[in-house]
Amino acid sequence: MNYQIICEAAEYVRSKIEKQPKIGIILGSGLGGIAEKIENKIEIPYGEIPHFVQSTAPGHKGQFVSGILSGVPVICMQGRLHYYEGHAMEQVIFPVRVMKVLGIETLIVTNAAGGINLSFNVGNLMLIEDHINFMGRNPLIGPNIPELGPRFCDMSYTYTPELRELAKKTAAKLGIDLKAGVYLACSGPSYETPAEIRAFRTLGADVVGMSTVPEAIAASHCGLNVLAFSLVSNMAAGVLDRKLTEEEVIEEGKRNGAVLQNLIMEIIAQLK
Ligand code: HPA
């Protein structure tokens, strides 16, 4: 991948949308609902965009939705790409780079995740304060793109402290119980084993999932502010004496996605 390829994709999207977006949003499994709240919506299927690949994950639509949310021009990924689908990491982070070239300043990311922290329950929302990358691959491997950022990218403030503060204040104002913690990313697609989950708890992880970390690293590299949330869709393997299913992850998104949606809309209104 080079900068030119990213610009070509961005140019196509720019030719379709009305306003330069200020905020990019990536929606996780079963969490696509916020895209329905966007006004003056323009939908751009990934398949139309030069150099894009399609999302095949369940609960993911596969299009950009651009328009106005809480009075702010946004571009939203309704459906993201995952490493476990077989895409190269550079494909997984490609849309983040396209949104950067389109002019976004902030990236908001959501996901469904398994609860590792024993004080968490299904349906809890967690603000991601930091992450552990256990995907076995860093998305910045390969030639650096100097137009975007440096070869060695600092990760000390990946989840922008001011935005985390704003999220906590806004959640308190809305009476939302917002947990905070560390997201650990595995490649998937198998869920983790109970032994892995016990190990991850010892390492300091609060939730586990199969996304978000590549996008957050790419965003950090190109200087975007990042705000990320997990919806605890299930307790991680071995926490409860039962099997995990794909369906419960999507169902929980539908059940509790609205709370996250309200929180994000209220935060965006304050980023005007
Ligand atoms: N593990 C990994 N990814 C997930 C989980 C999980 O338990 N739940 C939702 N995404």
Tab-separated table of C-alpha atoms and ligand atoms in Angstrom:
chain	number	residue	atom	x	y	z
A	1	MET	CA	0.000	0.000	0.000
A	2	ASN	CA	1.157	3.540	-0.625
A	3	TYR	CA	-0.240	7.002	-0.008
A	4	GLN	CA	-1.469	7.348	-3.588
A	5	ILE	CA	-3.769	4.311	-3.249
A	6	ILE	CA	-5.303	5.730	-0.057
A	7	CYS	CA	-5.834	9.101	-1.780
A	8	GLU	CA	-7.563	7.444	-4.744
A	9	ALA	CA	-10.083	5.741	-2.445
A	10	ALA	CA	-10.571	8.979	-0.465
A	11	GLU	CA	-11.089	10.918	-3.691
A	12	TYR	CA	-13.910	8.581	-4.725
A	13	VAL	CA	-15.634	8.933	-1.331
A	14	ARG	CA	-15.131	12.714	-1.395
A	15	SER	CA	-16.840	12.910	-4.773
A	16	LYS	CA	-19.964	11.284	-3.239
A	17	ILE	CA	-20.316	13.168	0.049
A	18	GLU	CA	-21.472	16.700	0.789
A	19	LYS	CA	-19.435	17.876	3.772
A	20	GLN	CA	-15.940	17.115	4.962
A	21	PRO	CA	-16.385	14.750	7.930
A	22	LYS	CA	-14.946	15.766	11.284
A	23	ILE	CA	-15.478	12.453	13.057
A	24	GLY	CA	-15.124	8.872	11.828
A	25	ILE	CA	-17.118	6.130	13.521
A	26	ILE	CA	-16.554	2.364	13.300
A	27	LEU	CA	-19.492	0.247	14.404
A	28	GLY	CA	-19.061	-3.199	15.945
A	29	SER	CA	-21.068	-6.430	15.738
A	30	GLY	CA	-24.773	-5.735	16.149
A	31	LEU	CA	-23.999	-2.054	16.852
A	32	GLY	CA	-24.878	-0.625	13.442
A	33	GLY	CA	-27.948	1.243	14.767
A	34	ILE	CA	-26.270	4.619	15.190
A	35	ALA	CA	-25.931	4.854	11.411
A	36	GLU	CA	-29.746	5.069	11.282
A	37	LYS	CA	-29.586	8.316	13.293
A	38	ILE	CA	-27.425	10.072	10.719
A	39	GLU	CA	-29.249	12.859	8.862
A	40	ASN	CA	-28.793	13.716	5.178
A	41	LYS	CA	-27.459	10.200	4.799
A	42	ILE	CA	-25.326	9.155	1.858
A	43	GLU	CA	-24.458	5.462	1.697
A	44	ILE	CA	-21.356	4.260	-0.135
A	45	PRO	CA	-20.947	0.449	-0.334
A	46	TYR	CA	-17.325	-0.609	0.141
A	47	GLY	CA	-17.564	-2.574	-3.107
A	48	GLU	CA	-17.824	0.693	-5.104
A	49	ILE	CA	-14.686	2.235	-3.651
A	50	PRO	CA	-11.368	1.699	-5.432
A	51	HIS	CA	-8.955	-0.618	-3.551
A	52	PHE	CA	-11.561	-1.589	-0.892
A	53	VAL	CA	-12.426	-5.126	0.159
A	54	GLN	CA	-15.827	-6.353	1.400
A	55	SER	CA	-16.695	-7.252	5.013
A	56	THR	CA	-18.001	-10.814	5.420
A	57	ALA	CA	-18.526	-10.827	9.194
A	58	PRO	CA	-22.004	-11.586	10.595
A	59	GLY	CA	-23.876	-8.462	11.744
A	60	HIS	CA	-21.778	-6.159	9.528
A	61	LYS	CA	-23.254	-4.335	6.553
A	62	GLY	CA	-20.258	-3.148	4.547
A	63	GLN	CA	-20.736	0.498	3.681
A	64	PHE	CA	-19.742	4.021	4.635
A	65	VAL	CA	-22.608	6.211	5.785
A	66	SER	CA	-21.869	9.906	5.654
A	67	GLY	CA	-24.024	12.772	6.947
A	68	ILE	CA	-24.753	14.800	10.060
A	69	LEU	CA	-24.924	13.306	13.565
A	70	SER	CA	-25.692	15.536	16.565
A	71	GLY	CA	-24.977	18.525	14.319
A	72	VAL	CA	-21.497	17.298	13.318
A	73	PRO	CA	-20.433	15.996	9.881
A	74	VAL	CA	-19.459	12.352	10.319
A	75	ILE	CA	-18.498	9.349	8.275
A	76	CYS	CA	-19.442	6.037	9.701
A	77	MET	CA	-18.296	2.521	8.826
A	78	GLN	CA	-21.369	0.342	9.022
A	79	GLY	CA	-19.444	-2.909	9.134
A	80	ARG	CA	-15.711	-3.223	9.614
A	81	LEU	CA	-13.093	-5.588	8.319
A	82	HIS	CA	-11.549	-8.194	10.614
A	83	TYR	CA	-8.195	-9.932	10.452
A	84	TYR	CA	-9.929	-13.305	10.955
A	85	GLU	CA	-11.795	-12.870	7.666
A	86	GLY	CA	-8.437	-13.434	6.004
A	87	HIS	CA	-7.812	-9.816	5.063
A	88	ALA	CA	-4.271	-8.540	5.309
A	89	MET	CA	-3.784	-6.138	8.217
A	90	GLU	CA	-3.169	-3.315	5.752
A	91	GLN	CA	-6.650	-3.931	4.329
A	92	VAL	CA	-8.160	-3.944	7.825
A	93	ILE	CA	-6.753	-0.483	8.557
A	94	PHE	CA	-7.213	0.916	5.038
A	95	PRO	CA	-10.598	2.569	5.792
A	96	VAL	CA	-9.124	4.381	8.818
A	97	ARG	CA	-6.464	5.868	6.583
A	98	VAL	CA	-9.052	6.817	3.985
A	99	MET	CA	-11.095	8.609	6.667
A	100	LYS	CA	-7.932	10.404	7.816
A	101	VAL	CA	-7.279	11.640	4.276
A	102	LEU	CA	-10.938	12.727	4.090
A	103	GLY	CA	-10.196	15.057	6.985
A	104	ILE	CA	-11.489	13.431	10.172
A	105	GLU	CA	-9.825	14.511	13.417
A	106	THR	CA	-11.351	11.952	15.751
A	107	LEU	CA	-12.140	8.247	15.413
A	108	ILE	CA	-14.841	6.668	17.562
A	109	VAL	CA	-14.742	2.865	17.655
A	110	THR	CA	-17.216	0.373	19.101
A	111	ASN	CA	-17.085	-3.385	19.500
A	112	ALA	CA	-18.728	-6.324	21.177
A	113	ALA	CA	-16.380	-8.040	23.599
A	114	GLY	CA	-16.196	-10.864	26.104
A	115	GLY	CA	-16.035	-9.862	29.773
A	116	ILE	CA	-12.879	-11.013	31.572
A	117	ASN	CA	-13.141	-8.760	34.632
A	118	LEU	CA	-15.257	-10.698	37.120
A	119	SER	CA	-17.005	-7.559	38.320
A	120	PHE	CA	-18.445	-7.030	34.814
A	121	ASN	CA	-21.794	-8.310	33.580
A	122	VAL	CA	-23.313	-8.918	30.187
A	123	GLY	CA	-24.733	-5.634	28.887
A	124	ASN	CA	-22.089	-3.456	30.592
A	125	LEU	CA	-20.436	-0.706	28.589
A	126	MET	CA	-16.696	-0.236	28.947
A	127	LEU	CA	-14.593	2.737	27.938
A	128	ILE	CA	-11.322	1.423	26.501
A	129	GLU	CA	-8.450	3.095	28.349
A	130	ASP	CA	-5.672	0.996	26.837
A	131	HIS	CA	-5.129	-2.231	24.952
A	132	ILE	CA	-2.979	-5.348	24.709
A	133	ASN	CA	-2.276	-6.540	21.167
A	134	PHE	CA	-2.326	-10.352	21.103
A	135	MET	CA	-3.308	-10.606	17.468
A	136	GLY	CA	0.154	-11.825	16.559
A	137	ARG	CA	0.628	-9.058	14.038
A	138	ASN	CA	1.096	-5.303	14.070
A	139	PRO	CA	-0.822	-3.488	11.311
A	140	LEU	CA	2.059	-1.049	10.699
A	141	ILE	CA	4.425	-3.827	9.579
A	142	GLY	CA	5.645	-3.093	6.056
A	143	PRO	CA	6.991	0.054	4.436
A	144	ASN	CA	6.062	3.122	6.473
A	145	ILE	CA	3.850	5.745	4.837
A	146	PRO	CA	5.616	8.931	5.943
A	147	GLU	CA	2.752	11.162	4.722
A	148	LEU	CA	0.672	9.564	7.504
A	149	GLY	CA	3.071	9.215	10.400
A	150	PRO	CA	6.431	8.083	11.766
A	151	ARG	CA	8.049	4.648	11.436
A	152	PHE	CA	7.996	4.112	15.208
A	153	CYS	CA	4.684	5.284	16.513
A	154	ASP	CA	4.129	6.275	20.150
A	155	MET	CA	1.257	4.421	21.823
A	156	SER	CA	1.316	6.146	25.232
A	157	TYR	CA	-1.874	8.162	24.653
A	158	THR	CA	-3.636	6.094	21.974
A	159	TYR	CA	-7.047	6.447	23.635
A	160	THR	CA	-7.091	10.224	23.909
A	161	PRO	CA	-7.149	11.211	27.618
A	162	GLU	CA	-9.358	14.301	27.067
A	163	LEU	CA	-11.937	12.240	25.183
A	164	ARG	CA	-11.943	9.589	27.901
A	165	GLU	CA	-12.596	12.304	30.446
A	166	LEU	CA	-15.422	13.684	28.306
A	167	ALA	CA	-16.911	10.186	27.934
A	168	LYS	CA	-16.884	9.625	31.689
A	169	LYS	CA	-18.479	13.008	32.416
A	170	THR	CA	-21.120	12.505	29.737
A	171	ALA	CA	-21.962	9.007	30.968
A	172	ALA	CA	-22.358	10.345	34.512
A	173	LYS	CA	-24.630	13.127	33.231
A	174	LEU	CA	-26.810	10.598	31.395
A	175	GLY	CA	-26.863	8.181	34.342
A	176	ILE	CA	-25.023	5.499	32.337
A	177	ASP	CA	-22.863	3.043	34.276
A	178	LEU	CA	-19.685	3.229	32.178
A	179	LYS	CA	-16.932	0.824	33.200
A	180	ALA	CA	-13.351	1.522	32.131
A	181	GLY	CA	-10.520	-0.847	31.385
A	182	VAL	CA	-8.158	-2.679	29.073
A	183	TYR	CA	-9.192	-4.384	25.822
A	184	LEU	CA	-7.151	-7.383	24.775
A	185	ALA	CA	-7.329	-8.316	21.090
A	186	CYS	CA	-6.956	-11.860	19.771
A	187	SER	CA	-7.079	-12.751	16.098
A	188	GLY	CA	-10.027	-15.148	16.421
A	189	PRO	CA	-12.071	-16.536	14.799
A	190	SER	CA	-12.199	-19.230	17.484
A	191	TYR	CA	-13.133	-17.808	20.852
A	192	GLU	CA	-10.504	-18.090	23.550
A	193	THR	CA	-10.036	-21.071	25.843
A	194	PRO	CA	-10.775	-20.766	29.572
A	195	ALA	CA	-7.013	-21.087	30.246
A	196	GLU	CA	-6.302	-18.187	27.902
A	197	ILE	CA	-8.927	-16.061	29.619
A	198	ARG	CA	-7.422	-16.810	33.058
A	199	ALA	CA	-4.002	-15.847	31.684
A	200	PHE	CA	-5.353	-12.620	30.154
A	201	ARG	CA	-6.971	-11.676	33.474
A	202	THR	CA	-3.595	-12.036	35.167
A	203	LEU	CA	-2.085	-9.833	32.462
A	204	GLY	CA	-4.505	-7.021	33.262
A	205	ALA	CA	-7.155	-7.404	30.569
A	206	ASP	CA	-10.776	-6.528	31.355
A	207	VAL	CA	-12.407	-7.566	28.062
A	208	VAL	CA	-11.396	-9.574	24.998
A	209	GLY	CA	-12.320	-9.151	21.353
A	210	MET	CA	-11.200	-9.614	17.763
A	211	SER	CA	-11.122	-6.045	16.445
A	212	THR	CA	-10.437	-2.396	17.327
A	213	VAL	CA	-6.719	-2.711	18.086
A	214	PRO	CA	-5.546	-2.589	14.436
A	215	GLU	CA	-7.731	0.450	13.784
A	216	ALA	CA	-6.584	2.159	16.990
A	217	ILE	CA	-2.924	1.585	16.098
A	218	ALA	CA	-3.471	2.943	12.573
A	219	ALA	CA	-5.331	5.949	13.989
A	220	SER	CA	-2.577	6.629	16.493
A	221	HIS	CA	0.018	6.408	13.723
A	222	CYS	CA	-1.702	9.090	11.631
A	223	GLY	CA	-2.369	11.392	14.585
A	224	LEU	CA	-6.100	10.878	15.091
A	225	ASN	CA	-7.789	11.226	18.450
A	226	VAL	CA	-9.387	7.922	19.448
A	227	LEU	CA	-12.372	7.131	21.651
A	228	ALA	CA	-13.400	3.475	21.933
A	229	PHE	CA	-16.094	1.498	23.722
A	230	SER	CA	-16.797	-2.191	24.281
A	231	LEU	CA	-20.220	-3.620	24.893
A	232	VAL	CA	-19.861	-6.759	27.013
A	233	SER	CA	-21.893	-9.135	24.858
A	234	ASN	CA	-20.998	-12.268	26.811
A	235	MET	CA	-18.751	-13.293	29.652
A	236	ALA	CA	-15.478	-14.678	28.236
A	237	ALA	CA	-14.847	-18.415	27.998
A	238	GLY	CA	-14.777	-20.247	31.313
A	239	VAL	CA	-16.231	-17.383	33.370
A	240	LEU	CA	-19.648	-19.033	33.324
A	241	ASP	CA	-20.140	-22.770	32.963
A	242	ARG	CA	-21.495	-22.652	29.415
A	243	LYS	CA	-20.536	-22.441	25.738
A	244	LEU	CA	-20.228	-19.165	23.796
A	245	THR	CA	-22.266	-18.532	20.662
A	246	GLU	CA	-22.046	-16.077	17.810
A	247	GLU	CA	-25.747	-15.274	18.139
A	248	GLU	CA	-25.546	-13.977	21.714
A	249	VAL	CA	-22.919	-11.431	20.635
A	250	ILE	CA	-25.184	-9.955	17.952
A	251	GLU	CA	-28.302	-10.180	20.164
A	252	GLU	CA	-26.655	-8.289	23.012
A	253	GLY	CA	-25.653	-5.530	20.575
A	254	LYS	CA	-29.264	-5.149	19.579
A	255	ARG	CA	-30.424	-5.183	23.212
A	256	ASN	CA	-27.975	-2.700	24.718
A	257	GLY	CA	-26.683	-0.928	21.640
A	258	ALA	CA	-29.152	1.936	22.135
A	259	VAL	CA	-27.496	3.078	25.382
A	260	LEU	CA	-24.117	3.232	23.680
A	261	GLN	CA	-25.726	5.043	20.778
A	262	ASN	CA	-27.138	7.743	23.084
A	263	LEU	CA	-23.815	8.140	24.840
A	264	ILE	CA	-21.917	8.547	21.563
A	265	MET	CA	-24.446	11.040	20.185
A	266	GLU	CA	-24.222	13.140	23.329
A	267	ILE	CA	-20.407	13.086	23.211
A	268	ILE	CA	-20.380	14.099	19.538
A	269	ALA	CA	-22.710	17.017	20.289
A	270	GLN	CA	-19.978	18.313	22.616
A	271	LEU	CA	-17.285	18.004	19.937
A	272	LYS	CA	-18.934	20.570	17.665
B	1	HPA	N1	-14.032	-13.317	22.671
B	1	HPA	C1	-13.544	-12.708	21.578
B	1	HPA	N2	-14.245	-11.851	20.859
B	1	HPA	C2	-15.481	-11.565	21.263
B	1	HPA	C3	-16.062	-12.160	22.388
B	1	HPA	C4	-15.283	-13.087	23.136
B	1	HPA	O1	-15.714	-13.660	24.155
B	1	HPA	N3	-17.322	-11.661	22.504
B	1	HPA	C5	-17.490	-10.781	21.474
B	1	HPA	N4	-16.382	-10.722	20.720
